[in-house]
Amino acid sequence: MSLDASRVILGTYGQVFIDGNWQANFNHLEAKVEVQKKELNLSGDSWVRHKLGAKKGTGTVSGFKVTSFMLEKGFTKFEIISKLADPESYGFERVRLVNVIPDRLQLANWTAGEEVKEEISFTFEGYELLDPIKA
């Protein structure tokens, strides 16, 4: 069976919600989890085995500066919900990132005659798949 190209999801329909409020100015969101693995060398075994350790969540949200919303939030913890929906897809996916903390705040970054863009890198301490996409 070949891939139905109409089912490929475009990021055009992505949405970012911070503490339940849609942030229409953001047009990029990336979040990933990395796991630390401990290598185990066992006697009588020629394979290096791995034990899962701690996880670390990192991400970036970016787009256009419209308000001072992120400056007002400061370094307090908040929640991000990523919603990815495409009218031709099999449904939509929502992922909740918990205990989000910005790494830095952008106080000023502008050039005359250009749109002001805002980028916030962050860490998070857990996630929940709220709505999976299933074929």
Protein backbone atom coordinates (compact mmCIF):
# COMPACT_ATOMS: atom_id res chain seq x y z
CA MET A 1 0.00 0.00 0.00
CA SER A 2 1.41 3.40 -0.92
CA LEU A 3 1.24 6.53 1.15
CA ASP A 4 -1.81 8.73 0.65
CA ALA A 5 -0.04 12.09 0.27
CA SER A 6 -3.14 14.00 1.36
CA ARG A 7 -2.71 12.48 4.84
CA VAL A 8 0.74 14.03 5.34
CA ILE A 9 0.40 16.68 8.04
CA LEU A 10 1.48 20.25 7.32
CA GLY A 11 2.74 22.45 10.15
CA THR A 12 0.58 25.24 8.72
CA TYR A 13 -2.21 24.16 11.05
CA GLY A 14 -0.11 23.95 14.23
CA GLN A 15 -1.14 25.90 17.31
CA VAL A 16 0.63 26.79 20.57
CA PHE A 17 -1.33 27.23 23.80
CA ILE A 18 0.41 28.60 26.91
CA ASP A 19 -1.57 28.01 30.10
CA GLY A 20 -4.65 27.49 27.93
CA ASN A 21 -4.26 30.70 25.89
CA TRP A 22 -3.72 30.39 22.13
CA GLN A 23 -0.55 32.20 21.08
CA ALA A 24 -1.37 33.07 17.45
CA ASN A 25 1.94 34.92 17.02
CA PHE A 26 4.06 31.76 17.37
CA ASN A 27 4.67 29.83 14.15
CA HIS A 28 7.30 27.31 15.32
CA LEU A 29 7.41 24.86 18.20
CA GLU A 30 9.92 22.12 18.83
CA ALA A 31 10.00 19.90 21.91
CA LYS A 32 12.01 16.74 22.47
CA VAL A 33 12.89 14.33 25.23
CA GLU A 34 16.34 12.85 25.62
CA VAL A 35 16.99 9.88 27.85
CA GLN A 36 20.26 9.14 29.61
CA LYS A 37 21.30 5.54 29.14
CA LYS A 38 23.72 3.70 31.41
CA GLU A 39 25.95 1.19 29.67
CA LEU A 40 26.15 -2.18 31.38
CA ASN A 41 28.94 -4.63 30.64
CA LEU A 42 27.90 -8.05 31.86
CA SER A 43 30.17 -11.05 32.22
CA GLY A 44 29.50 -13.78 29.68
CA ASP A 45 27.68 -11.35 27.37
CA SER A 46 29.41 -9.84 24.31
CA TRP A 47 26.72 -7.16 23.98
CA VAL A 48 26.77 -3.84 25.84
CA ARG A 49 23.38 -3.59 27.53
CA HIS A 50 21.58 -0.35 28.41
CA LYS A 51 19.56 0.74 31.40
CA LEU A 52 17.30 3.75 31.03
CA GLY A 53 18.11 6.68 33.31
CA ALA A 54 16.81 10.22 33.75
CA LYS A 55 14.98 12.10 31.00
CA LYS A 56 15.49 15.70 29.93
CA GLY A 57 12.92 17.75 28.00
CA THR A 58 14.02 20.73 25.92
CA GLY A 59 12.37 22.90 23.33
CA THR A 60 12.00 26.18 21.50
CA VAL A 61 8.99 28.30 20.61
CA SER A 62 9.31 31.19 18.19
CA GLY A 63 7.37 33.61 16.04
CA PHE A 64 6.52 37.29 15.92
CA LYS A 65 6.53 39.65 18.87
CA VAL A 66 3.04 41.03 19.38
CA THR A 67 2.74 41.57 23.15
CA SER A 68 4.91 41.46 26.29
CA PHE A 69 3.22 38.20 27.34
CA MET A 70 6.45 36.20 27.72
CA LEU A 71 8.20 39.00 29.63
CA GLU A 72 5.25 39.19 32.02
CA LYS A 73 5.39 35.39 32.57
CA GLY A 74 9.06 35.71 33.48
CA PHE A 75 10.72 32.57 34.77
CA THR A 76 7.59 31.13 36.39
CA LYS A 77 6.60 27.58 35.41
CA PHE A 78 3.82 27.20 32.87
CA GLU A 79 2.23 24.64 30.57
CA ILE A 80 2.40 24.41 26.77
CA ILE A 81 -0.05 22.45 24.65
CA SER A 82 1.00 21.76 21.09
CA LYS A 83 -1.88 21.11 18.71
CA LEU A 84 -1.10 19.76 15.27
CA ALA A 85 -4.12 19.48 12.99
CA ASP A 86 -4.51 19.32 9.23
CA PRO A 87 -7.98 19.17 7.63
CA GLU A 88 -6.89 16.22 5.45
CA SER A 89 -5.16 14.23 8.20
CA TYR A 90 -6.57 11.31 10.17
CA GLY A 91 -7.25 13.62 13.10
CA PHE A 92 -5.24 15.92 15.31
CA GLU A 93 -2.53 15.48 17.91
CA ARG A 94 -2.23 17.39 21.17
CA VAL A 95 0.78 17.09 23.46
CA ARG A 96 0.95 18.79 26.87
CA LEU A 97 4.35 19.89 28.19
CA VAL A 98 4.40 20.35 31.96
CA ASN A 99 6.59 22.49 34.21
CA VAL A 100 7.96 24.55 31.32
CA ILE A 101 10.68 27.01 32.37
CA PRO A 102 12.29 29.49 29.93
CA ASP A 103 16.10 29.35 29.65
CA ARG A 104 16.32 33.06 28.90
CA LEU A 105 14.05 36.01 28.19
CA GLN A 106 14.47 38.25 25.15
CA LEU A 107 14.22 41.81 26.48
CA ALA A 108 14.97 43.55 23.19
CA ASN A 109 15.98 42.46 19.68
CA TRP A 110 14.79 44.70 16.86
CA THR A 111 15.91 46.40 13.66
CA ALA A 112 14.18 49.36 12.02
CA GLY A 113 11.95 48.32 9.12
CA GLU A 114 11.90 44.60 10.05
CA GLU A 115 9.37 42.43 11.86
CA VAL A 116 10.38 41.75 15.44
CA LYS A 117 10.77 38.05 16.06
CA GLU A 118 10.75 36.31 19.41
CA GLU A 119 12.41 33.01 20.30
CA ILE A 120 12.25 31.30 23.69
CA SER A 121 14.20 28.17 24.49
CA PHE A 122 12.96 26.16 27.46
CA THR A 123 13.12 22.99 29.48
CA PHE A 124 10.16 20.93 30.65
CA GLU A 125 9.70 18.19 33.21
CA GLY A 126 7.12 15.88 31.69
CA TYR A 127 4.66 15.44 28.87
CA GLU A 128 1.31 13.85 28.17
CA LEU A 129 -0.08 12.76 24.81
CA LEU A 130 -3.62 14.11 25.07
CA ASP A 131 -4.89 13.23 21.59
CA PRO A 132 -3.01 10.77 19.35
CA ILE A 133 -3.49 10.56 15.59
CA LYS A 134 -4.53 7.09 14.46
CA ALA A 135 -5.19 5.84 10.94
